[in-house]
CSV table of C-alpha atoms in Angstrom, one decimal:
chain,number,residue,atom,x,y,z
U,952,MET,CA,1.5,0.4,16.1
U,953,ILE,CA,-0.2,-1.0,13.0
U,954,ILE,CA,-4.0,-1.4,13.0
U,955,GLU,CA,-6.5,-2.5,10.3
U,956,LEU,CA,-8.8,0.3,9.3
U,957,THR,CA,-12.5,-0.5,8.8
U,958,LYS,CA,-15.7,1.6,8.3
U,959,GLU,CA,-16.3,1.2,12.0
U,960,ASN,CA,-13.0,2.8,13.0
U,961,ILE,CA,-12.5,5.2,10.1
U,962,ASN,CA,-12.3,8.1,12.6
U,963,GLU,CA,-8.7,6.8,13.5
U,964,ILE,CA,-7.7,8.9,10.4
U,965,ASP,CA,-6.7,12.3,11.6
U,966,ASN,CA,-4.4,13.3,8.8
U,967,SER,CA,-5.2,15.4,5.7
U,968,PHE,CA,-2.9,13.3,3.5
U,969,ILE,CA,-5.4,10.4,3.7
U,970,ASN,CA,-8.7,10.9,1.8
U,971,LYS,CA,-11.3,9.5,4.3
U,972,GLU,CA,-14.2,9.9,1.8
U,973,PHE,CA,-12.3,7.9,-0.9
U,974,LEU,CA,-11.7,5.1,1.6
U,975,LEU,CA,-15.3,5.1,2.7
U,976,ASP,CA,-16.3,4.8,-0.9
U,977,GLU,CA,-13.8,1.9,-1.4
U,978,PHE,CA,-15.2,0.1,1.6
U,979,ASP,CA,-18.7,0.5,0.2
U,980,ASN,CA,-17.9,-0.6,-3.4
U,981,ASN,CA,-14.8,-2.9,-3.2
U,982,PRO,CA,-15.5,-6.0,-1.1
U,983,TYR,CA,-11.8,-6.8,-1.3
U,984,ALA,CA,-10.6,-3.5,0.1
U,985,LYS,CA,-8.2,-3.6,3.1
U,986,VAL,CA,-6.3,-0.7,4.8
U,987,LEU,CA,-3.5,-0.8,7.3
U,988,LEU,CA,-2.6,2.3,9.3
U,989,LEU,CA,0.8,2.9,10.8
U,990,LYS,CA,0.4,5.1,14.0
U,991,GLU,CA,3.0,6.8,16.1
U,992,ASP,CA,2.3,8.8,19.2
U,993,ASN,CA,-1.4,8.2,18.5
U,994,LYS,CA,-1.1,9.9,15.1
U,995,VAL,CA,-1.4,8.2,11.7
U,996,ILE,CA,1.9,8.5,9.8
U,997,GLY,CA,1.3,6.1,7.0
U,998,TYR,CA,-1.1,3.7,5.3
U,999,ILE,CA,-1.3,0.9,2.8
U,1000,TYR,CA,-4.5,0.3,0.9
U,1001,TYR,CA,-4.7,-3.0,-0.9
U,1002,SER,CA,-7.2,-5.4,-2.4
U,1003,ASP,CA,-7.1,-8.9,-1.1
U,1004,ILE,CA,-8.5,-10.8,-4.1
U,1005,TYR,CA,-8.8,-14.6,-3.7
U,1006,GLU,CA,-5.3,-16.0,-4.6
U,1007,ARG,CA,-3.5,-12.7,-4.7
U,1008,ALA,CA,-3.3,-9.2,-3.3
U,1009,GLU,CA,-2.8,-5.9,-5.1
U,1010,ILE,CA,-1.3,-2.8,-3.5
U,1011,ASN,CA,-3.4,0.2,-4.6
U,1012,GLN,CA,-2.0,3.0,-2.6
U,1013,PHE,CA,0.9,3.2,-0.1
U,1014,GLU,CA,2.0,6.4,1.5
U,1015,ILE,CA,4.2,7.4,4.5
U,1016,GLU,CA,4.0,11.0,5.8
U,1017,GLU,CA,6.9,12.8,4.1
U,1018,ILE,CA,8.8,13.6,7.4
U,1019,HIS,CA,8.9,9.8,8.1
U,1020,ARG,CA,10.1,8.6,4.7
U,1021,ASN,CA,13.4,6.7,4.5
U,1022,SER,CA,13.2,5.9,8.2
U,1023,GLY,CA,12.3,2.2,7.9
U,1024,LYS,CA,8.7,2.8,8.9
U,1025,GLY,CA,7.4,2.2,5.3
U,1026,ASN,CA,9.3,-1.1,5.4
U,1027,LEU,CA,7.7,-2.0,8.7
U,1028,LEU,CA,4.2,-1.4,7.2
U,1029,LEU,CA,4.9,-3.2,4.0
U,1030,LYS,CA,6.3,-6.3,5.9
U,1031,GLU,CA,3.1,-6.4,8.0
U,1032,MET,CA,1.0,-6.3,4.9
U,1033,ILE,CA,3.0,-9.1,3.3
U,1034,ASN,CA,2.7,-11.2,6.5
U,1035,ARG,CA,-1.0,-10.7,6.7
U,1036,VAL,CA,-1.9,-11.6,3.2
U,1037,ASN,CA,0.6,-14.5,2.8
U,1038,LYS,CA,0.0,-14.7,-1.0
U,1039,ASP,CA,1.3,-13.3,-4.3
U,1040,ILE,CA,1.2,-9.5,-4.4
U,1041,THR,CA,1.2,-7.2,-7.4
U,1042,LEU,CA,1.6,-3.4,-7.7
U,1043,GLU,CA,2.3,-0.6,-10.1
U,1044,VAL,CA,4.8,2.2,-9.3
U,1045,ARG,CA,6.0,5.2,-11.3
U,1046,GLU,CA,9.5,4.6,-12.7
U,1047,ASP,CA,10.7,7.9,-11.1
U,1048,ASN,CA,9.7,6.8,-7.6
U,1049,LEU,CA,13.1,5.3,-6.9
U,1050,TYR,CA,12.7,5.1,-3.1
U,1051,ALA,CA,9.6,3.0,-3.5
U,1052,ILE,CA,11.1,0.8,-6.1
U,1053,LYS,CA,14.1,0.1,-3.8
U,1054,LEU,CA,11.8,-0.7,-0.9
U,1055,TYR,CA,9.7,-3.1,-3.0
U,1056,GLU,CA,12.8,-4.8,-4.4
U,1057,LYS,CA,14.2,-5.1,-0.8
U,1058,ASN,CA,11.0,-7.0,0.0
U,1059,GLY,CA,11.2,-9.5,-2.9
U,1060,PHE,CA,9.2,-7.7,-5.6
U,1061,ILE,CA,10.4,-8.2,-9.1
U,1062,LYS,CA,9.8,-5.9,-12.1
U,1063,LYS,CA,7.5,-7.8,-14.5
U,1064,ALA,CA,6.4,-5.2,-17.1
U,1065,ILE,CA,6.4,-1.6,-18.2
U,1066,ARG,CA,3.4,0.6,-19.0
U,1067,LYS,CA,4.9,3.2,-21.4
U,1068,GLY,CA,3.9,6.7,-20.5
U,1069,TYR,CA,1.1,5.6,-18.2
U,1070,TYR,CA,1.6,8.5,-15.7
U,1071,ASN,CA,1.4,11.6,-18.0
U,1072,GLY,CA,4.4,10.5,-20.0
U,1073,ILE,CA,6.2,8.7,-17.1
U,1074,ASP,CA,6.3,4.9,-17.4
U,1075,GLY,CA,4.6,2.7,-14.8
U,1076,ILE,CA,6.4,-0.4,-13.6
U,1077,LEU,CA,4.4,-3.5,-12.8
U,1078,MET,CA,6.0,-5.5,-10.0
U,1079,GLU,CA,5.1,-8.8,-8.4
U,1080,ARG,CA,6.1,-10.6,-5.2
U,1081,LYS,CA,5.5,-14.4,-5.2
U,1082,ASP,CA,4.3,-15.9,-1.9
U,1083,SER,CA,7.4,-17.6,-0.5
U,1084,SER,CA,5.4,-20.3,1.3
U,1085,LYS,CA,4.3,-21.9,-2.0
């Protein structure tokens, strides 16, 4: 089950891998902040935090609990986000995060630029997915 997280239902977060205080701060200071939670057996197993900014969206954080990675659940959550925003989406990912890059490419994201050494010496890859309805 995928639900949208808001300040009003933030207690849906029951996992230590999600920083509830950080998200509360984002909701208070970023009017574009959106969070989708992926729940299984009434437990949060993943989330995607993004900014829905006018004509585009930007993925800020995307995490699936380690035990559920490479199970298709991250793909399910990403597809839900893509369908909800229905616009161009950008993101940045570490070049050594091969599973994430593969997932993004599978969902139509294209590498657009490199930020050399951005993550303590590891390059960051800027990716973009154009809205297919345009």
